[in-house]
CSV table of C-alpha atoms in Angstrom, one decimal:
chain,number,residue,atom,x,y,z
A,1,UNK,CA,-2.1,-20.3,9.4
A,2,UNK,CA,-0.6,-16.8,10.0
A,3,UNK,CA,-1.8,-13.7,8.2
A,4,UNK,CA,0.2,-10.6,8.4
A,5,UNK,CA,-0.7,-7.0,7.2
A,6,UNK,CA,2.3,-5.6,5.5
A,7,UNK,CA,2.0,-2.4,3.6
A,8,UNK,CA,-1.7,-2.5,2.3
A,9,UNK,CA,-1.6,-6.2,1.5
A,10,UNK,CA,-1.6,-9.4,3.5
A,11,UNK,CA,1.2,-12.0,3.6
A,12,UNK,CA,-0.3,-15.4,4.5
A,13,UNK,CA,1.9,-18.3,5.6
A,14,UNK,CA,0.2,-21.7,5.6
A,15,UNK,CA,0.6,-24.1,8.5
A,16,UNK,CA,2.9,-26.6,6.7
A,17,UNK,CA,5.5,-23.9,6.5
A,18,UNK,CA,5.0,-22.4,9.9
A,19,UNK,CA,6.4,-25.4,11.6
A,20,UNK,CA,9.7,-24.9,9.8
A,21,UNK,CA,10.2,-21.3,10.9
A,22,UNK,CA,11.0,-21.9,14.6
A,23,UNK,CA,14.0,-19.6,15.3
A,24,UNK,CA,14.6,-19.2,11.6
A,25,UNK,CA,13.9,-16.4,9.1
A,26,UNK,CA,11.5,-16.7,6.2
A,27,UNK,CA,13.1,-14.6,3.4
A,28,UNK,CA,11.1,-13.5,0.3
A,29,UNK,CA,12.8,-11.9,-2.7
A,30,UNK,CA,11.0,-11.0,-5.9
A,31,UNK,CA,12.3,-10.8,-9.5
A,32,UNK,CA,10.3,-9.2,-12.3
A,33,UNK,CA,10.8,-10.0,-15.9
A,34,UNK,CA,9.1,-9.4,-19.1
A,35,UNK,CA,7.3,-12.6,-20.2
A,36,UNK,CA,5.9,-11.4,-23.6
A,37,UNK,CA,5.2,-8.2,-25.6
A,38,UNK,CA,2.6,-7.7,-28.3
A,39,UNK,CA,1.8,-4.4,-30.1
A,40,UNK,CA,3.8,-2.5,-27.4
A,41,UNK,CA,1.9,-4.0,-24.5
A,42,UNK,CA,4.3,-6.2,-22.3
A,43,UNK,CA,3.3,-8.6,-19.7
A,44,UNK,CA,5.4,-8.7,-16.7
A,45,UNK,CA,5.8,-11.9,-14.6
A,46,UNK,CA,6.9,-12.1,-11.0
A,47,UNK,CA,9.1,-14.8,-9.7
A,48,UNK,CA,9.1,-15.1,-5.7
A,49,UNK,CA,12.1,-16.7,-4.2
A,50,UNK,CA,11.5,-18.2,-0.9
A,51,UNK,CA,14.2,-19.3,1.5
A,52,UNK,CA,14.3,-20.3,5.2
A,53,UNK,CA,17.6,-19.3,6.7
A,54,UNK,CA,19.3,-18.9,10.1
A,55,UNK,CA,21.0,-15.6,9.3
A,56,UNK,CA,20.9,-12.8,6.5
A,57,UNK,CA,24.3,-11.5,5.4
A,58,UNK,CA,22.9,-8.6,3.4
A,59,UNK,CA,20.5,-7.2,6.0
A,60,UNK,CA,20.5,-3.7,4.5
A,61,UNK,CA,18.6,-5.0,1.4
A,62,UNK,CA,15.5,-6.2,3.4
A,63,UNK,CA,12.7,-5.0,5.6
A,64,UNK,CA,12.2,-7.2,8.7
A,65,UNK,CA,9.0,-8.1,10.5
A,66,UNK,CA,8.5,-10.2,13.6
A,67,UNK,CA,5.1,-11.7,14.6
A,68,UNK,CA,5.1,-13.7,17.7
A,69,UNK,CA,8.3,-15.8,17.2
A,70,UNK,CA,8.1,-15.7,13.4
A,71,UNK,CA,10.7,-13.6,11.6
A,72,UNK,CA,10.0,-12.4,8.1
A,73,UNK,CA,12.4,-10.6,5.8
A,74,UNK,CA,11.2,-9.1,2.4
A,75,UNK,CA,13.0,-7.2,-0.2
A,76,UNK,CA,11.7,-3.7,-1.2
A,77,UNK,CA,10.1,-5.0,-4.3
A,78,UNK,CA,8.1,-7.6,-2.4
A,79,UNK,CA,7.2,-4.9,0.0
A,80,UNK,CA,5.9,-2.8,-2.8
A,81,UNK,CA,4.0,-5.6,-4.3
A,82,UNK,CA,2.2,-6.0,-1.0
A,83,UNK,CA,0.8,-2.5,-1.7
A,84,UNK,CA,-1.6,-3.8,-4.3
A,85,UNK,CA,-1.5,-7.7,-3.9
A,86,UNK,CA,-1.9,-10.3,-1.3
A,87,UNK,CA,0.7,-13.1,-1.2
A,88,UNK,CA,0.1,-16.6,0.1
A,89,UNK,CA,2.9,-18.9,0.8
A,90,UNK,CA,2.4,-22.7,1.3
A,91,UNK,CA,4.5,-25.8,1.4
A,92,UNK,CA,3.7,-28.0,-1.6
């Protein structure tokens, strides 16, 4: 397991996924959408999109981190979420 401090949060990558990241890039994108609204109070849901790629074409839209030989790219929204939440990624 690999735990990385990013912003004020921790991104944890479980062992089953770590073995797939050799010389590749773990890309994390986050979409937020309104799931429901009741009396003016809306609940937002987050959808994390995880990819393992060899190369990123739109590098300007990501922040990059390298820990040992693990490369991680997160979009700015995911980076901001890590300011107040921890994220754990595991292979199912």
